[in-house]
PDB file of C-alpha atoms in Angstrom:
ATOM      1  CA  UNK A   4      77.875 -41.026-174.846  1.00  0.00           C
ATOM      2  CA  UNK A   5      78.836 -38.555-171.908  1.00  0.00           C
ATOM      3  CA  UNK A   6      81.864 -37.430-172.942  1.00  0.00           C
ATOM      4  CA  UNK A   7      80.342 -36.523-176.193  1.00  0.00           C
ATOM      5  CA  UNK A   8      77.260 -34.505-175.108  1.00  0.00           C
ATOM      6  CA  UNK A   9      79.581 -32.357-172.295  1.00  0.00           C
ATOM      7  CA  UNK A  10      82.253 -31.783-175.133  1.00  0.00           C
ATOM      8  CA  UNK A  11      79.253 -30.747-177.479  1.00  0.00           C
ATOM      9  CA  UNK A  12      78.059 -28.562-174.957  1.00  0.00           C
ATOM     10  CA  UNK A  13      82.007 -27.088-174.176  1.00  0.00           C
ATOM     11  CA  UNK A  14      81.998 -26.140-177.615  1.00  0.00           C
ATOM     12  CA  UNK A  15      78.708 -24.683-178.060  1.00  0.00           C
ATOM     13  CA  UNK A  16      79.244 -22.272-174.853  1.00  0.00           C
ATOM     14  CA  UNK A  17      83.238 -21.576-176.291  1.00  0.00           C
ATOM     15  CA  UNK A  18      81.634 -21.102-179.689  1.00  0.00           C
ATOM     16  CA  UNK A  19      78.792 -18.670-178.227  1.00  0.00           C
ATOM     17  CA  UNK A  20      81.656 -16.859-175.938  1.00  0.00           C
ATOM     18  CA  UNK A  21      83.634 -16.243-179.114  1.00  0.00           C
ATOM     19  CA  UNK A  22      80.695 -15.029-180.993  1.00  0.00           C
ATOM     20  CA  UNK A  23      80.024 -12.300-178.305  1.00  0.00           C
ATOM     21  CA  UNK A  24      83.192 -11.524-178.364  1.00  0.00           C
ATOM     22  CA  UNK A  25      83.297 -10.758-182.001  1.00  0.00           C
ATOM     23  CA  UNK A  26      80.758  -9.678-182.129  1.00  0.00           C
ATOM     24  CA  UNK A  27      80.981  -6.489-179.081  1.00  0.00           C
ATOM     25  CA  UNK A  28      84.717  -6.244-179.927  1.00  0.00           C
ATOM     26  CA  UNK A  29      85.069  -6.675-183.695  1.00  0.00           C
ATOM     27  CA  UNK A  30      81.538  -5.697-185.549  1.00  0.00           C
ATOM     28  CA  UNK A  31      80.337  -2.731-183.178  1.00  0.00           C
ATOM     29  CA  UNK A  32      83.548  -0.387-183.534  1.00  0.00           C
ATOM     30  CA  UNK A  33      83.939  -0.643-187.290  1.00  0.00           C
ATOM     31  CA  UNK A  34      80.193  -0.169-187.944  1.00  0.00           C
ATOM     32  CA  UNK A  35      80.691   3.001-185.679  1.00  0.00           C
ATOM     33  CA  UNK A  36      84.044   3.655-186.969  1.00  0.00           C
ATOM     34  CA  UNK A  37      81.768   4.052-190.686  1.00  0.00           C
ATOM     35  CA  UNK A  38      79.974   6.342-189.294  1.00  0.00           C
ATOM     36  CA  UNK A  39      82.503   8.812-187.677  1.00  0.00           C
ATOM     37  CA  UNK A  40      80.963   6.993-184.308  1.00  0.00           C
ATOM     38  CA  UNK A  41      77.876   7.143-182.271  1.00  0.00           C
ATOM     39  CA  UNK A  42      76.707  10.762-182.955  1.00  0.00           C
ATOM     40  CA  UNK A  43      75.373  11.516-179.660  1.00  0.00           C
ATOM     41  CA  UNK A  44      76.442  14.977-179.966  1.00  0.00           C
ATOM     42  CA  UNK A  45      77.332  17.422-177.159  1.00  0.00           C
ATOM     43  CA  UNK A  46      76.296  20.185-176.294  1.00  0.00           C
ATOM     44  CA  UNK A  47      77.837  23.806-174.361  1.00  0.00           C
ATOM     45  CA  UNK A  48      75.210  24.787-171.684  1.00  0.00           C
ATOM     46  CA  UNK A  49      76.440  28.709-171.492  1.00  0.00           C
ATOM     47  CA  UNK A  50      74.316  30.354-168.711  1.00  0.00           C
ATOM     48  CA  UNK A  51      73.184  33.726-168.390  1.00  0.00           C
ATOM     49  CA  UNK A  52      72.354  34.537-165.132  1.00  0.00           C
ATOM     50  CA  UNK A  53      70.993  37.413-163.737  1.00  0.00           C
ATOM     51  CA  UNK A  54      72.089  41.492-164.754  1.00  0.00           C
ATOM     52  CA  UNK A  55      73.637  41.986-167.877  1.00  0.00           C
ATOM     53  CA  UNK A  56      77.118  44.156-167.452  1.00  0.00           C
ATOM     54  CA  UNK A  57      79.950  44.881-169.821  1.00  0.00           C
ATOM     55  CA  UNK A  58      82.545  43.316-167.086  1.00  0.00           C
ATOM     56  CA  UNK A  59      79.985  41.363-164.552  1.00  0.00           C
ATOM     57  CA  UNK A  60      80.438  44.421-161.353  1.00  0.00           C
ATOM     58  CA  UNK A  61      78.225  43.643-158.644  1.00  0.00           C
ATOM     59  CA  UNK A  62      74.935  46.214-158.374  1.00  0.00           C
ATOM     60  CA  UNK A  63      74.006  46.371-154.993  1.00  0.00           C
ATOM     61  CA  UNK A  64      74.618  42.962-154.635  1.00  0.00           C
ATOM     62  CA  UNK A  65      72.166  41.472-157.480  1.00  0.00           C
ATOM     63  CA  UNK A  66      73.621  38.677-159.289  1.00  0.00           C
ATOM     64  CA  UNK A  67      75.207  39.694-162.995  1.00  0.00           C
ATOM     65  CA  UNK A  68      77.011  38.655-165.673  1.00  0.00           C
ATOM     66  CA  UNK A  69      79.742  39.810-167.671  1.00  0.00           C
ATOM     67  CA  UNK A  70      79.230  40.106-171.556  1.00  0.00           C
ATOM     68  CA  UNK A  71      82.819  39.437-171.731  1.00  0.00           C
ATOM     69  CA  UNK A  72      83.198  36.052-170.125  1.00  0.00           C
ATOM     70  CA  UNK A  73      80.081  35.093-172.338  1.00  0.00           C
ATOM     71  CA  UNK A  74      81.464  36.024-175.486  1.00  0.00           C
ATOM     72  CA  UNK A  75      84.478  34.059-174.592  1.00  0.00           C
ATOM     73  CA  UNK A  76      82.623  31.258-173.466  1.00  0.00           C
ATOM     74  CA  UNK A  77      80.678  31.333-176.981  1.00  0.00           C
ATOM     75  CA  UNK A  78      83.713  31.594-178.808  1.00  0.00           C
ATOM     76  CA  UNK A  79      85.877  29.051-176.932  1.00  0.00           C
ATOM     77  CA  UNK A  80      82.154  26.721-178.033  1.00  0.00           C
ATOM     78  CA  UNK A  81      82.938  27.399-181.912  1.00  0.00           C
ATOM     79  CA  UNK A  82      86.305  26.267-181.448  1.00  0.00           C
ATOM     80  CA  UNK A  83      85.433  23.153-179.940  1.00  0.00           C
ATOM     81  CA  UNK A  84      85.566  20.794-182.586  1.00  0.00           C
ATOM     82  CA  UNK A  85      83.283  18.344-179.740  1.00  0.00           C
ATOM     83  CA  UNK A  86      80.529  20.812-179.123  1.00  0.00           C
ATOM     84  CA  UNK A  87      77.907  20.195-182.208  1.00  0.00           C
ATOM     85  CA  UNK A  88      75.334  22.970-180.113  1.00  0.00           C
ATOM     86  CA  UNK A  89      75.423  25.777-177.541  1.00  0.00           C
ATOM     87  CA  UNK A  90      72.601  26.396-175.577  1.00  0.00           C
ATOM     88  CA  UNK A  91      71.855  29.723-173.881  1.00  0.00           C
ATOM     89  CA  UNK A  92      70.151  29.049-170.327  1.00  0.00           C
ATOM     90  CA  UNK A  93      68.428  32.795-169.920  1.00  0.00           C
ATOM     91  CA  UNK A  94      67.230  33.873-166.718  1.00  0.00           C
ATOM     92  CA  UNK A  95      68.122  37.445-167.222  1.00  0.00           C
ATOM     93  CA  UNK A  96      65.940  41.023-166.670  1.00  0.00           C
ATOM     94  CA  UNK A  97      68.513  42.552-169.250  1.00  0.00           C
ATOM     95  CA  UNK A  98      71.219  45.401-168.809  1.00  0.00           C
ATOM     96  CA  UNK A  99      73.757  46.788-170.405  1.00  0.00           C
ATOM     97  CA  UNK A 100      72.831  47.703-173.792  1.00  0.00           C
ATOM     98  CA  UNK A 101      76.032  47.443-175.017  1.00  0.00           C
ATOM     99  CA  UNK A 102      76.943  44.273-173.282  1.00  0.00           C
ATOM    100  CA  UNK A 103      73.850  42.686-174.679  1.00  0.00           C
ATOM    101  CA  UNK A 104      74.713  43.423-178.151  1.00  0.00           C
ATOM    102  CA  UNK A 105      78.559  42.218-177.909  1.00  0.00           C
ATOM    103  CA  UNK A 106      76.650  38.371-176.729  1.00  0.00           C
ATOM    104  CA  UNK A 107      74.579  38.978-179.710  1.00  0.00           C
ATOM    105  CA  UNK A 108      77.012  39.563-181.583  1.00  0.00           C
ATOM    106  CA  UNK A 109      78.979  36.360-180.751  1.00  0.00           C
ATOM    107  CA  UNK A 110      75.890  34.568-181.198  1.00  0.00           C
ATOM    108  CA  UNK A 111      74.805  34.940-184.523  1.00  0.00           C
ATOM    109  CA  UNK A 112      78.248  34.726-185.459  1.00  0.00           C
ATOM    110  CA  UNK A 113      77.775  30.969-184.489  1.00  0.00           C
ATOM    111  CA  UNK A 114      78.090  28.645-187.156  1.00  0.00           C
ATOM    112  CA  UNK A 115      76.687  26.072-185.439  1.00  0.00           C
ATOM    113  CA  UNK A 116      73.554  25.948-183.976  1.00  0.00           C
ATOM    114  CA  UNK A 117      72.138  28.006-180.947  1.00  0.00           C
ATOM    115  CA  UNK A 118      68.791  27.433-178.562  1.00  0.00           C
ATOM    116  CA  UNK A 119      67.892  29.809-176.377  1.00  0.00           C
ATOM    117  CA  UNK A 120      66.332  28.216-173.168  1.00  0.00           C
ATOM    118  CA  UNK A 121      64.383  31.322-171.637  1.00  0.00           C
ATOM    119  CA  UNK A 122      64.100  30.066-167.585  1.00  0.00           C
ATOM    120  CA  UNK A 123      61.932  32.434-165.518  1.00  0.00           C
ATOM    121  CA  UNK A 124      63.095  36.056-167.469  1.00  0.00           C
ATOM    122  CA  UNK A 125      64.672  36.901-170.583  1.00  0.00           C
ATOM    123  CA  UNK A 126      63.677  40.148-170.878  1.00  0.00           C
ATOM    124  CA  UNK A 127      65.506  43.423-172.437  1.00  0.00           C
ATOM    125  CA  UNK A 128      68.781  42.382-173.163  1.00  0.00           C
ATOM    126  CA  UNK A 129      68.136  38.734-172.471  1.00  0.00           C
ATOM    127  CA  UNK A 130      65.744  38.684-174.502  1.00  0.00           C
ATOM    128  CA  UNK A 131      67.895  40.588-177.493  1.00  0.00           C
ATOM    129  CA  UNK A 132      70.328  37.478-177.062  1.00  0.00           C
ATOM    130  CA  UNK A 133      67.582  34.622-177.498  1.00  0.00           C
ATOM    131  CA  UNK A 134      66.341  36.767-180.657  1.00  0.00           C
ATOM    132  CA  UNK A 135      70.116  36.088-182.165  1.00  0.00           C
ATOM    133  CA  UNK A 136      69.626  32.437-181.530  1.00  0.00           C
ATOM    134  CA  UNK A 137      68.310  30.053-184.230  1.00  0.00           C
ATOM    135  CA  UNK A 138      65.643  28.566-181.718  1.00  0.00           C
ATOM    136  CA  UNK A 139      63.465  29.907-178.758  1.00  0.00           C
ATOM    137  CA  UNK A 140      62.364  28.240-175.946  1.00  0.00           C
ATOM    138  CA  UNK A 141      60.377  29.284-173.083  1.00  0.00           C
ATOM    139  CA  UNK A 142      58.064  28.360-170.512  1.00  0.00           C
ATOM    140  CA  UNK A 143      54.541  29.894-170.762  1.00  0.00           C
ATOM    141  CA  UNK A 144      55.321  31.167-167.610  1.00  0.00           C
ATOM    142  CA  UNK A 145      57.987  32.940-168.577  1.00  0.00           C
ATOM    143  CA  UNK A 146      58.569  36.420-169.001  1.00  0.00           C
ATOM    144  CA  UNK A 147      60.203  37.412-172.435  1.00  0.00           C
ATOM    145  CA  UNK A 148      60.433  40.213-174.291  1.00  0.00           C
ATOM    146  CA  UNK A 149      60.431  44.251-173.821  1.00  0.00           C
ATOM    147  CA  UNK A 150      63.314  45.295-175.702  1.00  0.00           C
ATOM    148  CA  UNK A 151      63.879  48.910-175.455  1.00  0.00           C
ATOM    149  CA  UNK A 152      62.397  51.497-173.281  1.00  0.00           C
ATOM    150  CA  UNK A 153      58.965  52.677-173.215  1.00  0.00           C
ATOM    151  CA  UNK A 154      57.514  56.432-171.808  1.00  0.00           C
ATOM    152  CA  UNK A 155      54.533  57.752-171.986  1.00  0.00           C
ATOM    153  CA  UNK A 156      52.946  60.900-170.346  1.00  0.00           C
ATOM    154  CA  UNK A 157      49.824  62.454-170.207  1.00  0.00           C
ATOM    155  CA  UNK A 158      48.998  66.245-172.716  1.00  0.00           C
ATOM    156  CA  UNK A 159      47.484  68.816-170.901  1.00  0.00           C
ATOM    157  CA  UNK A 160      48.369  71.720-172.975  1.00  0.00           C
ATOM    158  CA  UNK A 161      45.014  71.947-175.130  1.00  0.00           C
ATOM    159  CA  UNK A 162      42.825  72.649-171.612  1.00  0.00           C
TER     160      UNK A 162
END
């Protein structure tokens, strides 16, 4: 009766091996294979750093950012056939007005989706980008906003 209960329990454990096997090896990949695999997604983190300049010049030694590397950086995203989002990480007081409107540009040019993750500033022209984005995100910390220039000054004249 020994032999027959350890060869039972051989072939249980070599049956339960194989089913594993199958089962990880076999059933998983073509039931992902169905599906064009595990859609996980990725994503292109582009940031956006600091001054906003046409080709990213030092002034006086503040961090900035060139609109040019940015719009390649968006463009080279489009063409990746990988990257299913791009996601703008803003922590920008603006710039160039030019330069802000070239990223713009780029981004709503995007035919995949764009979030705008506003970090500390995205203000002026960083906040022109995010507006060009399909989705906004900031901290209610943060300061966004301010496009454009505002003056005011006092009228004397009718004294």
């Amino acid at each position: 009766m020994k032999k027959r209960a350890d060869g039972s329990r051989l072939k249980i454990v070599l049956i339960t091996i194989g089913a594993v096997f199958f089962v990880i090896f076999i059933i998983i990949p073509v039931v992902f294979s169905l599906f064009d695999g595990p859609q996980l997604g990725n994503v292109a983190l582009i940031p956006i750093e600091g001054a906003i300049t046409g080709n990213g010049d030092q002034e006086f030694g503040a961090l900035t950012v060139s609109s040019k590397d940015l719009v390649g950086f968006i463009e080279d995203a489009q063409d990746n056939l990988q990257v299913k989002v791009l996601l703008l990480e803003i922590n920008s007081p603006g710039g160039s007005a030019v330069a802000s409107d070239e990223i713009a540009s780029a981004v709503k040019k995007s035919k995949k989706p764009v979030v705008a993750l506003i970090r500390e500033a995205g203000a002026s022209g960083g906040y022109w980008i995010a507006s060009a984005a399909d989705y906004i995100i900031a901290n209610r910390m943060s300061i966004t906003g301010s496009i454009g220039v505002l003056s005011s000054y006092l009228e004397f004249s009718g004294l």
